[in-house]
Amino acid sequence: MTVRTSSDTDAIREVVAQAALVVLAENNTRPTRLSEKDSTNSLSSETWRGIETISELSSIEFRTVSINRLKRYAADEHLSPSATEELVRVAEKTWDEHDQSVDPTVPPYKADWDGQCRSVDLAFVQNAKHLLSEKQIEQLKEMIQIEFPK
């Protein structure tokens, strides 16, 4: 794991360094000071993504959060592993359909991510109706309204 920190002021540098130490400790690693040359070589070997990938990366992140929420819901409802698997399959298919409908000409900073997530989640509820009871459908709708209010 590589964590590089820098700052304009000593005070901020110390705060950032302390936060980095916490992350490293959580991952059972320790800091290693790099020389300027090693630091430059390390940075130049990284794969940097341009602004054109922000929408794709954001979609992946929202998809992951959405499916993890669904798995949490399934666990809370004590759904069987096979029912959970089927719900996840339906959710992934719904996200795939959404990804095909996204307008690539809309800049990522202008995208309505809350609206898109709400739209996908509501489409999922429709697609999953045959797998859940009416009560469970209503619970899912309530969860969506709490997380993505209009």
PDB file of C-alpha atoms in Angstrom:
ATOM      1  CA  MET A   1       0.000   0.000   0.000  1.00  0.00           C
ATOM      2  CA  THR A   2       1.332   3.403  -0.922  1.00  0.00           C
ATOM      3  CA  VAL A   3       0.208   6.531   0.870  1.00  0.00           C
ATOM      4  CA  ARG A   4       1.920   9.754  -0.114  1.00  0.00           C
ATOM      5  CA  THR A   5       1.269  12.889   1.882  1.00  0.00           C
ATOM      6  CA  SER A   6       2.261  16.490   1.380  1.00  0.00           C
ATOM      7  CA  SER A   7       1.025  19.819   2.641  1.00  0.00           C
ATOM      8  CA  ASP A   8       1.617  23.558   2.455  1.00  0.00           C
ATOM      9  CA  THR A   9       1.867  24.067   6.195  1.00  0.00           C
ATOM     10  CA  ASP A  10       3.475  22.148   9.045  1.00  0.00           C
ATOM     11  CA  ALA A  11       0.204  22.048  11.019  1.00  0.00           C
ATOM     12  CA  ILE A  12      -1.764  20.454   8.192  1.00  0.00           C
ATOM     13  CA  ARG A  13       1.159  18.164   7.342  1.00  0.00           C
ATOM     14  CA  GLU A  14       1.070  16.804  10.900  1.00  0.00           C
ATOM     15  CA  VAL A  15      -2.706  16.173  10.783  1.00  0.00           C
ATOM     16  CA  VAL A  16      -2.383  14.396   7.425  1.00  0.00           C
ATOM     17  CA  ALA A  17       0.592  12.361   8.651  1.00  0.00           C
ATOM     18  CA  GLN A  18      -1.333  11.228  11.747  1.00  0.00           C
ATOM     19  CA  ALA A  19      -4.330  10.187   9.611  1.00  0.00           C
ATOM     20  CA  ALA A  20      -2.007   8.264   7.266  1.00  0.00           C
ATOM     21  CA  LEU A  21      -0.432   6.472  10.247  1.00  0.00           C
ATOM     22  CA  VAL A  22      -3.878   5.331  11.390  1.00  0.00           C
ATOM     23  CA  VAL A  23      -4.661   3.912   7.920  1.00  0.00           C
ATOM     24  CA  LEU A  24      -1.304   2.170   7.760  1.00  0.00           C
ATOM     25  CA  ALA A  25      -1.722   0.701  11.254  1.00  0.00           C
ATOM     26  CA  GLU A  26      -5.187  -0.606  10.346  1.00  0.00           C
ATOM     27  CA  ASN A  27      -3.557  -2.460   7.456  1.00  0.00           C
ATOM     28  CA  ASN A  28      -0.669  -3.754   9.591  1.00  0.00           C
ATOM     29  CA  THR A  29       1.901  -1.734   7.649  1.00  0.00           C
ATOM     30  CA  ARG A  30       4.427   0.880   8.611  1.00  0.00           C
ATOM     31  CA  PRO A  31       5.527   4.102   6.957  1.00  0.00           C
ATOM     32  CA  THR A  32       8.623   4.206   4.789  1.00  0.00           C
ATOM     33  CA  ARG A  33      10.224   7.492   3.896  1.00  0.00           C
ATOM     34  CA  LEU A  34      10.990   7.781   0.189  1.00  0.00           C
ATOM     35  CA  SER A  35      13.724   9.877  -1.282  1.00  0.00           C
ATOM     36  CA  GLU A  36      12.644  12.525  -3.759  1.00  0.00           C
ATOM     37  CA  LYS A  37      13.863  10.307  -6.629  1.00  0.00           C
ATOM     38  CA  ASP A  38      11.977   7.244  -5.312  1.00  0.00           C
ATOM     39  CA  SER A  39       8.892   9.358  -4.753  1.00  0.00           C
ATOM     40  CA  THR A  40       9.035  10.730  -8.305  1.00  0.00           C
ATOM     41  CA  ASN A  41       9.576   7.225  -9.738  1.00  0.00           C
ATOM     42  CA  SER A  42       6.686   5.856  -7.690  1.00  0.00           C
ATOM     43  CA  LEU A  43       4.312   8.590  -8.837  1.00  0.00           C
ATOM     44  CA  SER A  44       5.330   8.289 -12.486  1.00  0.00           C
ATOM     45  CA  SER A  45       4.648   4.539 -12.449  1.00  0.00           C
ATOM     46  CA  GLU A  46       1.061   5.027 -11.225  1.00  0.00           C
ATOM     47  CA  THR A  47      -1.878   4.772 -13.593  1.00  0.00           C
ATOM     48  CA  TRP A  48      -3.633   8.138 -13.580  1.00  0.00           C
ATOM     49  CA  ARG A  49      -7.182   8.419 -14.818  1.00  0.00           C
ATOM     50  CA  GLY A  50      -8.594  11.448 -16.559  1.00  0.00           C
ATOM     51  CA  ILE A  51     -11.888  13.231 -15.987  1.00  0.00           C
ATOM     52  CA  GLU A  52     -13.534  11.091 -18.663  1.00  0.00           C
ATOM     53  CA  THR A  53     -13.496   8.085 -16.282  1.00  0.00           C
ATOM     54  CA  ILE A  54     -15.177   9.847 -13.355  1.00  0.00           C
ATOM     55  CA  SER A  55     -18.670   8.796 -14.439  1.00  0.00           C
ATOM     56  CA  GLU A  56     -17.604   5.176 -14.815  1.00  0.00           C
ATOM     57  CA  LEU A  57     -15.845   5.132 -11.444  1.00  0.00           C
ATOM     58  CA  SER A  58     -18.770   6.883  -9.742  1.00  0.00           C
ATOM     59  CA  SER A  59     -21.204   4.391 -11.222  1.00  0.00           C
ATOM     60  CA  ILE A  60     -19.082   1.498  -9.975  1.00  0.00           C
ATOM     61  CA  GLU A  61     -18.977   2.998  -6.497  1.00  0.00           C
ATOM     62  CA  PHE A  62     -22.722   3.681  -6.345  1.00  0.00           C
ATOM     63  CA  ARG A  63     -23.420   0.191  -7.711  1.00  0.00           C
ATOM     64  CA  THR A  64     -21.207  -1.335  -5.004  1.00  0.00           C
ATOM     65  CA  VAL A  65     -22.888   0.672  -2.238  1.00  0.00           C
ATOM     66  CA  SER A  66     -26.340  -0.208  -3.559  1.00  0.00           C
ATOM     67  CA  ILE A  67     -25.625  -3.936  -3.738  1.00  0.00           C
ATOM     68  CA  ASN A  68     -24.002  -3.926  -0.292  1.00  0.00           C
ATOM     69  CA  ARG A  69     -27.130  -2.215   1.112  1.00  0.00           C
ATOM     70  CA  LEU A  70     -29.225  -4.897  -0.563  1.00  0.00           C
ATOM     71  CA  LYS A  71     -27.118  -7.657   1.012  1.00  0.00           C
ATOM     72  CA  ARG A  72     -27.474  -5.956   4.407  1.00  0.00           C
ATOM     73  CA  TYR A  73     -31.245  -5.794   3.898  1.00  0.00           C
ATOM     74  CA  ALA A  74     -31.327  -9.494   2.937  1.00  0.00           C
ATOM     75  CA  ALA A  75     -29.352 -10.406   6.071  1.00  0.00           C
ATOM     76  CA  ASP A  76     -31.645  -8.274   8.263  1.00  0.00           C
ATOM     77  CA  GLU A  77     -34.657  -9.991   6.724  1.00  0.00           C
ATOM     78  CA  HIS A  78     -33.028 -13.422   7.188  1.00  0.00           C
ATOM     79  CA  LEU A  79     -33.439 -14.244   3.505  1.00  0.00           C
ATOM     80  CA  SER A  80     -31.929 -17.511   2.345  1.00  0.00           C
ATOM     81  CA  PRO A  81     -28.581 -17.481   0.561  1.00  0.00           C
ATOM     82  CA  SER A  82     -30.281 -18.491  -2.697  1.00  0.00           C
ATOM     83  CA  ALA A  83     -32.871 -15.693  -2.375  1.00  0.00           C
ATOM     84  CA  THR A  84     -30.098 -13.197  -1.638  1.00  0.00           C
ATOM     85  CA  GLU A  85     -28.138 -14.446  -4.650  1.00  0.00           C
ATOM     86  CA  GLU A  86     -31.174 -13.990  -6.884  1.00  0.00           C
ATOM     87  CA  LEU A  87     -31.805 -10.471  -5.558  1.00  0.00           C
ATOM     88  CA  VAL A  88     -28.167  -9.532  -6.201  1.00  0.00           C
ATOM     89  CA  ARG A  89     -28.431 -10.951  -9.722  1.00  0.00           C
ATOM     90  CA  VAL A  90     -31.523  -8.820 -10.373  1.00  0.00           C
ATOM     91  CA  ALA A  91     -29.793  -5.742  -8.903  1.00  0.00           C
ATOM     92  CA  GLU A  92     -26.706  -6.269 -11.078  1.00  0.00           C
ATOM     93  CA  LYS A  93     -28.883  -6.672 -14.174  1.00  0.00           C
ATOM     94  CA  THR A  94     -30.754  -3.478 -13.271  1.00  0.00           C
ATOM     95  CA  TRP A  95     -27.455  -1.604 -12.879  1.00  0.00           C
ATOM     96  CA  ASP A  96     -26.231  -3.000 -16.223  1.00  0.00           C
ATOM     97  CA  GLU A  97     -29.368  -1.671 -17.902  1.00  0.00           C
ATOM     98  CA  HIS A  98     -28.874   1.698 -16.206  1.00  0.00           C
ATOM     99  CA  ASP A  99     -25.247   1.906 -17.323  1.00  0.00           C
ATOM    100  CA  GLN A 100     -26.363   1.409 -20.924  1.00  0.00           C
ATOM    101  CA  SER A 101     -28.798   4.322 -20.655  1.00  0.00           C
ATOM    102  CA  VAL A 102     -26.401   6.917 -19.197  1.00  0.00           C
ATOM    103  CA  ASP A 103     -25.724   9.851 -21.503  1.00  0.00           C
ATOM    104  CA  PRO A 104     -21.924   9.950 -21.894  1.00  0.00           C
ATOM    105  CA  THR A 105     -22.075  13.595 -23.008  1.00  0.00           C
ATOM    106  CA  VAL A 106     -23.230  14.795 -19.565  1.00  0.00           C
ATOM    107  CA  PRO A 107     -20.177  15.930 -17.612  1.00  0.00           C
ATOM    108  CA  PRO A 108     -19.744  13.905 -14.391  1.00  0.00           C
ATOM    109  CA  TYR A 109     -19.886  16.998 -12.195  1.00  0.00           C
ATOM    110  CA  LYS A 110     -23.346  17.800 -13.618  1.00  0.00           C
ATOM    111  CA  ALA A 111     -24.723  14.273 -13.240  1.00  0.00           C
ATOM    112  CA  ASP A 112     -27.634  13.829 -10.833  1.00  0.00           C
ATOM    113  CA  TRP A 113     -26.172  10.885  -8.911  1.00  0.00           C
ATOM    114  CA  ASP A 114     -28.887  10.907  -6.229  1.00  0.00           C
ATOM    115  CA  GLY A 115     -31.542  10.844  -8.937  1.00  0.00           C
ATOM    116  CA  GLN A 116     -29.765   8.100 -10.852  1.00  0.00           C
ATOM    117  CA  CYS A 117     -29.368   5.949  -7.730  1.00  0.00           C
ATOM    118  CA  ARG A 118     -33.005   6.490  -6.759  1.00  0.00           C
ATOM    119  CA  SER A 119     -34.050   5.594 -10.315  1.00  0.00           C
ATOM    120  CA  VAL A 120     -31.977   2.397 -10.329  1.00  0.00           C
ATOM    121  CA  ASP A 121     -33.181   1.401  -6.880  1.00  0.00           C
ATOM    122  CA  LEU A 122     -36.827   1.948  -7.811  1.00  0.00           C
ATOM    123  CA  ALA A 123     -36.334  -0.004 -11.054  1.00  0.00           C
ATOM    124  CA  PHE A 124     -34.776  -2.773  -8.976  1.00  0.00           C
ATOM    125  CA  VAL A 125     -37.827  -2.869  -6.700  1.00  0.00           C
ATOM    126  CA  GLN A 126     -40.041  -3.311  -9.779  1.00  0.00           C
ATOM    127  CA  ASN A 127     -37.756  -6.028 -11.181  1.00  0.00           C
ATOM    128  CA  ALA A 128     -37.621  -7.875  -7.848  1.00  0.00           C
ATOM    129  CA  LYS A 129     -41.344  -7.838  -7.038  1.00  0.00           C
ATOM    130  CA  HIS A 130     -41.681 -11.514  -7.922  1.00  0.00           C
ATOM    131  CA  LEU A 131     -39.045 -12.411  -5.307  1.00  0.00           C
ATOM    132  CA  LEU A 132     -40.344 -10.475  -2.293  1.00  0.00           C
ATOM    133  CA  SER A 133     -43.506 -10.103  -0.264  1.00  0.00           C
ATOM    134  CA  GLU A 134     -45.562  -6.912  -0.395  1.00  0.00           C
ATOM    135  CA  LYS A 135     -44.255  -5.986   3.058  1.00  0.00           C
ATOM    136  CA  GLN A 136     -40.636  -6.434   1.926  1.00  0.00           C
ATOM    137  CA  ILE A 137     -41.279  -4.358  -1.202  1.00  0.00           C
ATOM    138  CA  GLU A 138     -42.671  -1.544   0.955  1.00  0.00           C
ATOM    139  CA  GLN A 139     -39.665  -1.763   3.291  1.00  0.00           C
ATOM    140  CA  LEU A 140     -37.296  -1.469   0.334  1.00  0.00           C
ATOM    141  CA  LYS A 141     -39.195   1.545  -0.986  1.00  0.00           C
ATOM    142  CA  GLU A 142     -38.989   3.212   2.442  1.00  0.00           C
ATOM    143  CA  MET A 143     -35.247   2.538   2.619  1.00  0.00           C
ATOM    144  CA  ILE A 144     -34.786   4.123  -0.807  1.00  0.00           C
ATOM    145  CA  GLN A 145     -36.779   7.211   0.193  1.00  0.00           C
ATOM    146  CA  ILE A 146     -34.679   7.625   3.343  1.00  0.00           C
ATOM    147  CA  GLU A 147     -31.385   7.289   1.486  1.00  0.00           C
ATOM    148  CA  PHE A 148     -32.388   9.176  -1.692  1.00  0.00           C
ATOM    149  CA  PRO A 149     -35.176  11.614  -0.802  1.00  0.00           C
ATOM    150  CA  LYS A 150     -36.828  13.501  -3.626  1.00  0.00           C
TER     151      LYS A 150
END
